[in-house]
Amino acid sequence: MSKPVPKQASSWEIVNEAPDAVDDDFSACCNQSPQAGCPIDSFYENTGEVLKLGIPQSLNDSPTLGRLLSLGLVTGTEAYFRSIFLGMLAFCPLTRDRAADQMIPLGALEYYGAQKIGMGLFEGISFAGEAEIKKRSGTLLNFQWQGTSSLGVALANFDVVCHIRHASVHSQGLLSRGNARALKIRQATGESEVVIDFVHLQKIALICTSLVRSYNSELFKATVEKWISEKVISGSWTDDKKIFTDLTRLFSSELDSMGPRTANARYKEILPRIAKRISAPQAQRWRG
């Protein structure tokens, strides 16, 4: 059978070049990701790689570049939250208990495997905004904070940055009414476009970093407090070594190198608190 001859377009129909023929195979650029370090250090590394591209002259020459790099910074922040939630699901018995009844797509088990099946909880979810971070922190981690706290202020600032990200992704930098309101721009007429220069790119990076640092430190502290009160840790290093070491590795930044350098040294510092609170009769004994 002969192939049909393509219909020749009339001259009045032609308004642009004909589309190119191209396949949809991207498998060659989808590689196995390397083993990630602790979430906050992975965030630092991503931020550094993004900022390497933010050369002042390049940002001045291209209004698109700053928007793309701001997207990269927000994406790195989202990745931090996914990683920290997954880490808590992996070994915190209190978190696993809260997540036990949540729905996960069946295909997540095949794709992520048993060790990372918790990633299925976050499919289709964006952490580019205050609301979802607060919601998942509450439902999964039982972790809340005051809006006036340093963490609350950092998250509110990040929410503003996410409006820049939204405009960059969805409308080539043009601000919607909601975006403009969040950015405190008051214009009765005309359109506003986001153009990120060097100073503002650095400011976005600082806002993202402040949020991650604040959340990381506050969640670590809150988790240790809960583990003491709920007797997840017993006061015996022999019994608690693995679970407390896992927790320390999840939160402790090697790049910042702050506080005691070993999990055992941190554990020794909280022993008086364990001794004081371990005897609470209402506390429940947890073992993973």
GROMACS .gro file of C-alpha atoms in nm:
model
  288
    1MET     CA    1   0.000   0.000   0.000
    2SER     CA    2   0.141   0.337  -0.094
    3LYS     CA    3   0.191   0.601   0.172
    4PRO     CA    4  -0.053   0.889   0.173
    5VAL     CA    5   0.087   1.207   0.028
    6PRO     CA    6   0.091   1.487   0.286
    7LYS     CA    7  -0.155   1.761   0.214
    8GLN     CA    8   0.025   2.067   0.088
    9ALA     CA    9  -0.058   2.371   0.303
   10SER     CA   10  -0.202   2.676   0.135
   11SER     CA   11   0.011   2.986   0.166
   12TRP     CA   12  -0.241   3.158   0.389
   13GLU     CA   13  -0.212   2.877   0.646
   14ILE     CA   14   0.163   2.913   0.696
   15VAL     CA   15   0.244   3.123   1.003
   16ASN     CA   16   0.562   2.952   1.125
   17GLU     CA   17   0.823   2.690   1.037
   18ALA     CA   18   0.707   2.328   1.020
   19PRO     CA   19   0.766   2.124   1.338
   20ASP     CA   20   1.077   1.907   1.360
   21ALA     CA   21   1.048   1.529   1.389
   22VAL     CA   22   1.192   1.416   1.724
   23ASP     CA   23   1.156   1.113   1.948
   24ASP     CA   24   1.077   1.118   2.321
   25ASP     CA   25   1.363   0.896   2.443
   26PHE     CA   26   1.553   1.062   2.730
   27SER     CA   27   1.687   0.745   2.890
   28ALA     CA   28   2.047   0.833   2.803
   29CYS     CA   29   2.041   1.137   3.034
   30CYS     CA   30   1.868   0.966   3.328
   31ASN     CA   31   2.146   0.813   3.537
   32GLN     CA   32   2.158   0.651   3.877
   33SER     CA   33   2.196   0.927   4.133
   34PRO     CA   34   2.496   0.910   4.368
   35GLN     CA   35   2.452   0.823   4.732
   36ALA     CA   36   2.340   1.140   4.905
   37GLY     CA   37   2.487   1.265   5.230
   38CYS     CA   38   2.281   1.412   5.511
   39PRO     CA   39   1.996   1.633   5.381
   40ILE     CA   40   2.138   1.966   5.496
   41ASP     CA   41   2.479   1.902   5.338
   42SER     CA   42   2.311   1.795   5.013
   43PHE     CA   43   2.121   2.125   5.027
   44TYR     CA   44   2.445   2.318   5.079
   45GLU     CA   45   2.608   2.143   4.784
   46ASN     CA   46   2.313   2.214   4.553
   47THR     CA   47   2.305   2.579   4.660
   48GLY     CA   48   2.675   2.616   4.589
   49GLU     CA   49   2.641   2.462   4.243
   50VAL     CA   50   2.349   2.693   4.157
   51LEU     CA   51   2.527   3.006   4.278
   52LYS     CA   52   2.836   2.923   4.068
   53LEU     CA   53   2.623   3.007   3.764
   54GLY     CA   54   2.500   3.338   3.904
   55ILE     CA   55   2.779   3.558   3.771
   56PRO     CA   56   2.675   3.926   3.793
   57GLN     CA   57   2.736   4.004   3.426
   58SER     CA   58   2.552   3.691   3.310
   59LEU     CA   59   2.254   3.783   3.527
   60ASN     CA   60   2.254   4.135   3.385
   61ASP     CA   61   2.265   4.002   3.029
   62SER     CA   62   1.979   3.752   3.069
   63PRO     CA   63   1.655   3.818   3.259
   64THR     CA   64   1.577   3.446   3.223
   65LEU     CA   65   1.892   3.323   3.399
   66GLY     CA   66   1.810   3.469   3.741
   67ARG     CA   67   1.463   3.316   3.732
   68LEU     CA   68   1.603   2.974   3.642
   69LEU     CA   69   1.862   2.991   3.920
   70SER     CA   70   1.601   3.098   4.175
   71LEU     CA   71   1.404   2.791   4.070
   72GLY     CA   72   1.715   2.580   4.133
   73LEU     CA   73   1.748   2.720   4.485
   74VAL     CA   74   1.385   2.650   4.570
   75THR     CA   75   1.411   2.300   4.420
   76GLY     CA   76   1.709   2.228   4.644
   77THR     CA   77   1.506   2.340   4.945
   78GLU     CA   78   1.219   2.112   4.845
   79ALA     CA   79   1.467   1.824   4.812
   80TYR     CA   80   1.585   1.889   5.168
   81PHE     CA   81   1.233   1.848   5.306
   82ARG     CA   82   1.169   1.529   5.110
   83SER     CA   83   1.497   1.383   5.235
   84ILE     CA   84   1.445   1.478   5.599
   85PHE     CA   85   1.091   1.336   5.598
   86LEU     CA   86   1.214   1.016   5.437
   87GLY     CA   87   1.496   0.988   5.689
   88MET     CA   88   1.256   1.023   5.980
   89LEU     CA   89   1.026   0.762   5.827
   90ALA     CA   90   1.319   0.524   5.793
   91PHE     CA   91   1.405   0.489   6.162
   92CYS     CA   92   1.193   0.706   6.390
   93PRO     CA   93   0.926   0.481   6.545
   94LEU     CA   94   0.705   0.777   6.636
   95THR     CA   95   0.705   0.898   6.273
   96ARG     CA   96   0.642   0.547   6.137
   97ASP     CA   97   0.349   0.510   6.374
   98ARG     CA   98   0.192   0.836   6.252
   99ALA     CA   99   0.243   0.738   5.888
  100ALA     CA  100   0.116   0.381   5.927
  101ASP     CA  101  -0.238   0.452   5.804
  102GLN     CA  102  -0.150   0.687   5.518
  103MET     CA  103  -0.219   0.579   5.160
  104ILE     CA  104   0.072   0.501   4.926
  105PRO     CA  105   0.036   0.408   4.555
  106LEU     CA  106   0.102   0.037   4.497
  107GLY     CA  107   0.353   0.119   4.224
  108ALA     CA  108   0.570   0.303   4.478
  109LEU     CA  109   0.685  -0.030   4.626
  110GLU     CA  110   0.810  -0.152   4.289
  111TYR     CA  111   0.974   0.176   4.193
  112TYR     CA  112   1.129   0.291   4.522
  113GLY     CA  113   1.174  -0.044   4.694
  114ALA     CA  114   1.096  -0.131   5.054
  115GLN     CA  115   1.366   0.094   5.200
  116LYS     CA  116   1.238   0.412   5.034
  117ILE     CA  117   0.870   0.333   4.995
  118GLY     CA  118   0.796   0.640   5.206
  119MET     CA  119   0.880   0.848   4.898
  120GLY     CA  120   0.541   0.739   4.768
  121LEU     CA  121   0.382   0.967   5.028
  122PHE     CA  122   0.528   1.270   4.852
  123GLU     CA  123   0.440   1.195   4.490
  124GLY     CA  124   0.251   1.485   4.337
  125ILE     CA  125   0.326   1.704   4.640
  126SER     CA  126   0.515   2.033   4.618
  127PHE     CA  127   0.709   2.173   4.913
  128ALA     CA  128   0.745   2.507   4.735
  129GLY     CA  129   0.535   2.692   4.988
  130GLU     CA  130   0.458   2.733   5.355
  131ALA     CA  131   0.129   2.541   5.370
  132GLU     CA  132   0.252   2.195   5.263
  133ILE     CA  133   0.564   2.211   5.480
  134LYS     CA  134   0.356   2.293   5.787
  135LYS     CA  135   0.096   2.030   5.701
  136ARG     CA  136   0.343   1.743   5.653
  137SER     CA  137   0.547   1.848   5.955
  138GLY     CA  138   0.233   1.818   6.165
  139THR     CA  139   0.087   1.499   6.021
  140LEU     CA  140   0.409   1.300   5.988
  141LEU     CA  141   0.635   1.440   6.258
  142ASN     CA  142   0.396   1.597   6.509
  143PHE     CA  143   0.620   1.901   6.479
  144GLN     CA  144   0.472   2.251   6.515
  145TRP     CA  145   0.608   2.598   6.582
  146GLN     CA  146   0.488   2.950   6.643
  147GLY     CA  147   0.460   3.186   6.349
  148THR     CA  148   0.660   3.447   6.540
  149SER     CA  149   0.950   3.209   6.609
  150SER     CA  150   1.269   3.221   6.405
  151LEU     CA  151   1.150   2.914   6.214
  152GLY     CA  152   0.810   3.072   6.154
  153VAL     CA  153   0.968   3.389   6.017
  154ALA     CA  154   1.211   3.190   5.800
  155LEU     CA  155   0.925   2.988   5.653
  156ALA     CA  156   0.719   3.300   5.583
  157ASN     CA  157   1.017   3.451   5.398
  158PHE     CA  158   1.055   3.130   5.198
  159ASP     CA  159   0.687   3.147   5.104
  160VAL     CA  160   0.754   3.487   4.947
  161VAL     CA  161   1.044   3.341   4.748
  162CYS     CA  162   0.811   3.065   4.628
  163HIS     CA  163   0.593   3.330   4.464
  164ILE     CA  164   0.897   3.432   4.259
  165ARG     CA  165   0.943   3.067   4.171
  166HIS     CA  166   0.576   3.040   4.075
  167ALA     CA  167   0.596   3.339   3.841
  168SER     CA  168   0.921   3.208   3.692
  169VAL     CA  169   0.778   2.863   3.620
  170HIS     CA  170   0.427   2.945   3.508
  171SER     CA  171   0.438   3.283   3.337
  172GLN     CA  172   0.797   3.363   3.231
  173GLY     CA  173   0.840   3.595   3.526
  174LEU     CA  174   0.515   3.788   3.502
  175LEU     CA  175   0.356   3.830   3.845
  176SER     CA  176  -0.005   3.735   3.903
  177ARG     CA  177  -0.216   3.941   4.141
  178GLY     CA  178  -0.147   3.690   4.419
  179ASN     CA  179   0.226   3.692   4.351
  180ALA     CA  180   0.234   4.071   4.354
  181ARG     CA  181   0.042   4.084   4.681
  182ALA     CA  182   0.282   3.838   4.846
  183LEU     CA  183   0.578   4.045   4.726
  184LYS     CA  184   0.411   4.363   4.857
  185ILE     CA  185   0.393   4.522   4.513
  186ARG     CA  186   0.111   4.772   4.474
  187GLN     CA  187   0.037   4.863   4.114
  188ALA     CA  188  -0.304   4.971   3.992
  189THR     CA  189  -0.225   4.911   3.626
  190GLY     CA  190   0.039   4.744   3.413
  191GLU     CA  191   0.236   4.423   3.454
  192SER     CA  192   0.528   4.344   3.681
  193GLU     CA  193   0.805   4.108   3.575
  194VAL     CA  194   1.054   3.936   3.804
  195VAL     CA  195   1.415   4.006   3.704
  196ILE     CA  196   1.665   3.855   3.948
  197ASP     CA  197   2.001   4.031   3.967
  198PHE     CA  198   2.308   3.918   4.164
  199VAL     CA  199   2.204   4.085   4.492
  200HIS     CA  200   1.855   3.937   4.488
  201LEU     CA  201   1.980   3.590   4.389
  202GLN     CA  202   2.208   3.595   4.693
  203LYS     CA  203   1.913   3.709   4.905
  204ILE     CA  204   1.701   3.417   4.782
  205ALA     CA  205   1.985   3.177   4.864
  206LEU     CA  206   2.012   3.325   5.214
  207ILE     CA  207   1.637   3.291   5.274
  208CYS     CA  208   1.641   2.926   5.163
  209THR     CA  209   1.949   2.855   5.375
  210SER     CA  210   1.801   3.024   5.682
  211LEU     CA  211   1.489   2.809   5.653
  212VAL     CA  212   1.680   2.483   5.615
  213ARG     CA  213   1.917   2.562   5.901
  214SER     CA  214   1.635   2.666   6.133
  215TYR     CA  215   1.414   2.369   6.048
  216ASN     CA  216   1.703   2.122   6.074
  217SER     CA  217   1.811   2.237   6.418
  218GLU     CA  218   1.461   2.277   6.561
  219LEU     CA  219   1.340   1.939   6.436
  220PHE     CA  220   1.649   1.765   6.575
  221LYS     CA  221   1.593   1.922   6.914
  222ALA     CA  222   1.219   1.841   6.911
  223THR     CA  223   1.284   1.482   6.805
  224VAL     CA  224   1.535   1.421   7.084
  225GLU     CA  225   1.291   1.569   7.336
  226LYS     CA  226   1.014   1.337   7.212
  227TRP     CA  227   1.242   1.036   7.214
  228ILE     CA  228   1.331   1.105   7.576
  229SER     CA  229   0.972   1.161   7.692
  230GLU     CA  230   0.837   0.860   7.498
  231LYS     CA  231   1.130   0.639   7.604
  232VAL     CA  232   1.242   0.571   7.251
  233ILE     CA  233   1.590   0.601   7.401
  234SER     CA  234   1.649   0.423   7.730
  235GLY     CA  235   1.958   0.583   7.880
  236SER     CA  236   2.177   0.286   7.786
  237TRP     CA  237   2.425   0.363   7.508
  238THR     CA  238   2.447  -0.006   7.423
  239ASP     CA  239   2.073  -0.016   7.354
  240ASP     CA  240   2.046   0.328   7.197
  241LYS     CA  241   2.366   0.344   6.993
  242LYS     CA  242   2.222   0.256   6.651
  243ILE     CA  243   1.905   0.462   6.658
  244PHE     CA  244   2.072   0.770   6.810
  245THR     CA  245   2.365   0.746   6.569
  246ASP     CA  246   2.120   0.727   6.277
  247LEU     CA  247   1.942   1.037   6.405
  248THR     CA  248   2.268   1.227   6.447
  249ARG     CA  249   2.386   1.136   6.098
  250LEU     CA  250   2.056   1.251   5.948
  251PHE     CA  251   2.077   1.599   6.100
  252SER     CA  252   2.445   1.677   6.164
  253SER     CA  253   2.620   1.883   5.897
  254GLU     CA  254   2.976   1.780   5.827
  255LEU     CA  255   3.025   2.101   5.631
  256ASP     CA  256   2.919   2.319   5.925
  257SER     CA  257   3.097   2.096   6.180
  258MET     CA  258   2.908   2.238   6.479
  259GLY     CA  259   2.863   2.086   6.824
  260PRO     CA  260   2.995   1.747   6.944
  261ARG     CA  261   3.163   1.554   6.663
  262THR     CA  262   3.027   1.210   6.756
  263ALA     CA  263   2.686   1.070   6.835
  264ASN     CA  264   2.820   0.930   7.161
  265ALA     CA  265   2.936   1.274   7.275
  266ARG     CA  266   2.591   1.421   7.204
  267TYR     CA  267   2.429   1.129   7.383
  268LYS     CA  268   2.636   1.188   7.695
  269GLU     CA  269   2.515   1.549   7.706
  270ILE     CA  270   2.147   1.445   7.716
  271LEU     CA  271   2.191   1.169   7.977
  272PRO     CA  272   2.087   1.399   8.266
  273ARG     CA  273   1.763   1.480   8.080
  274ILE     CA  274   1.699   1.110   8.021
  275ALA     CA  275   1.757   1.037   8.388
  276LYS     CA  276   1.515   1.313   8.488
  277ARG     CA  277   1.233   1.225   8.251
  278ILE     CA  278   1.270   0.853   8.189
  279SER     CA  279   1.065   0.765   8.494
  280ALA     CA  280   0.745   0.937   8.374
  281PRO     CA  281   0.479   0.667   8.435
  282GLN     CA  282   0.266   0.766   8.137
  283ALA     CA  283   0.552   0.734   7.891
  284GLN     CA  284   0.533   0.448   7.645
  285ARG     CA  285   0.828   0.229   7.563
  286TRP     CA  286   0.910   0.225   7.191
  287ARG     CA  287   1.136  -0.010   7.006
  288GLY     CA  288   1.151  -0.009   6.626
   0.00000   0.00000   0.00000
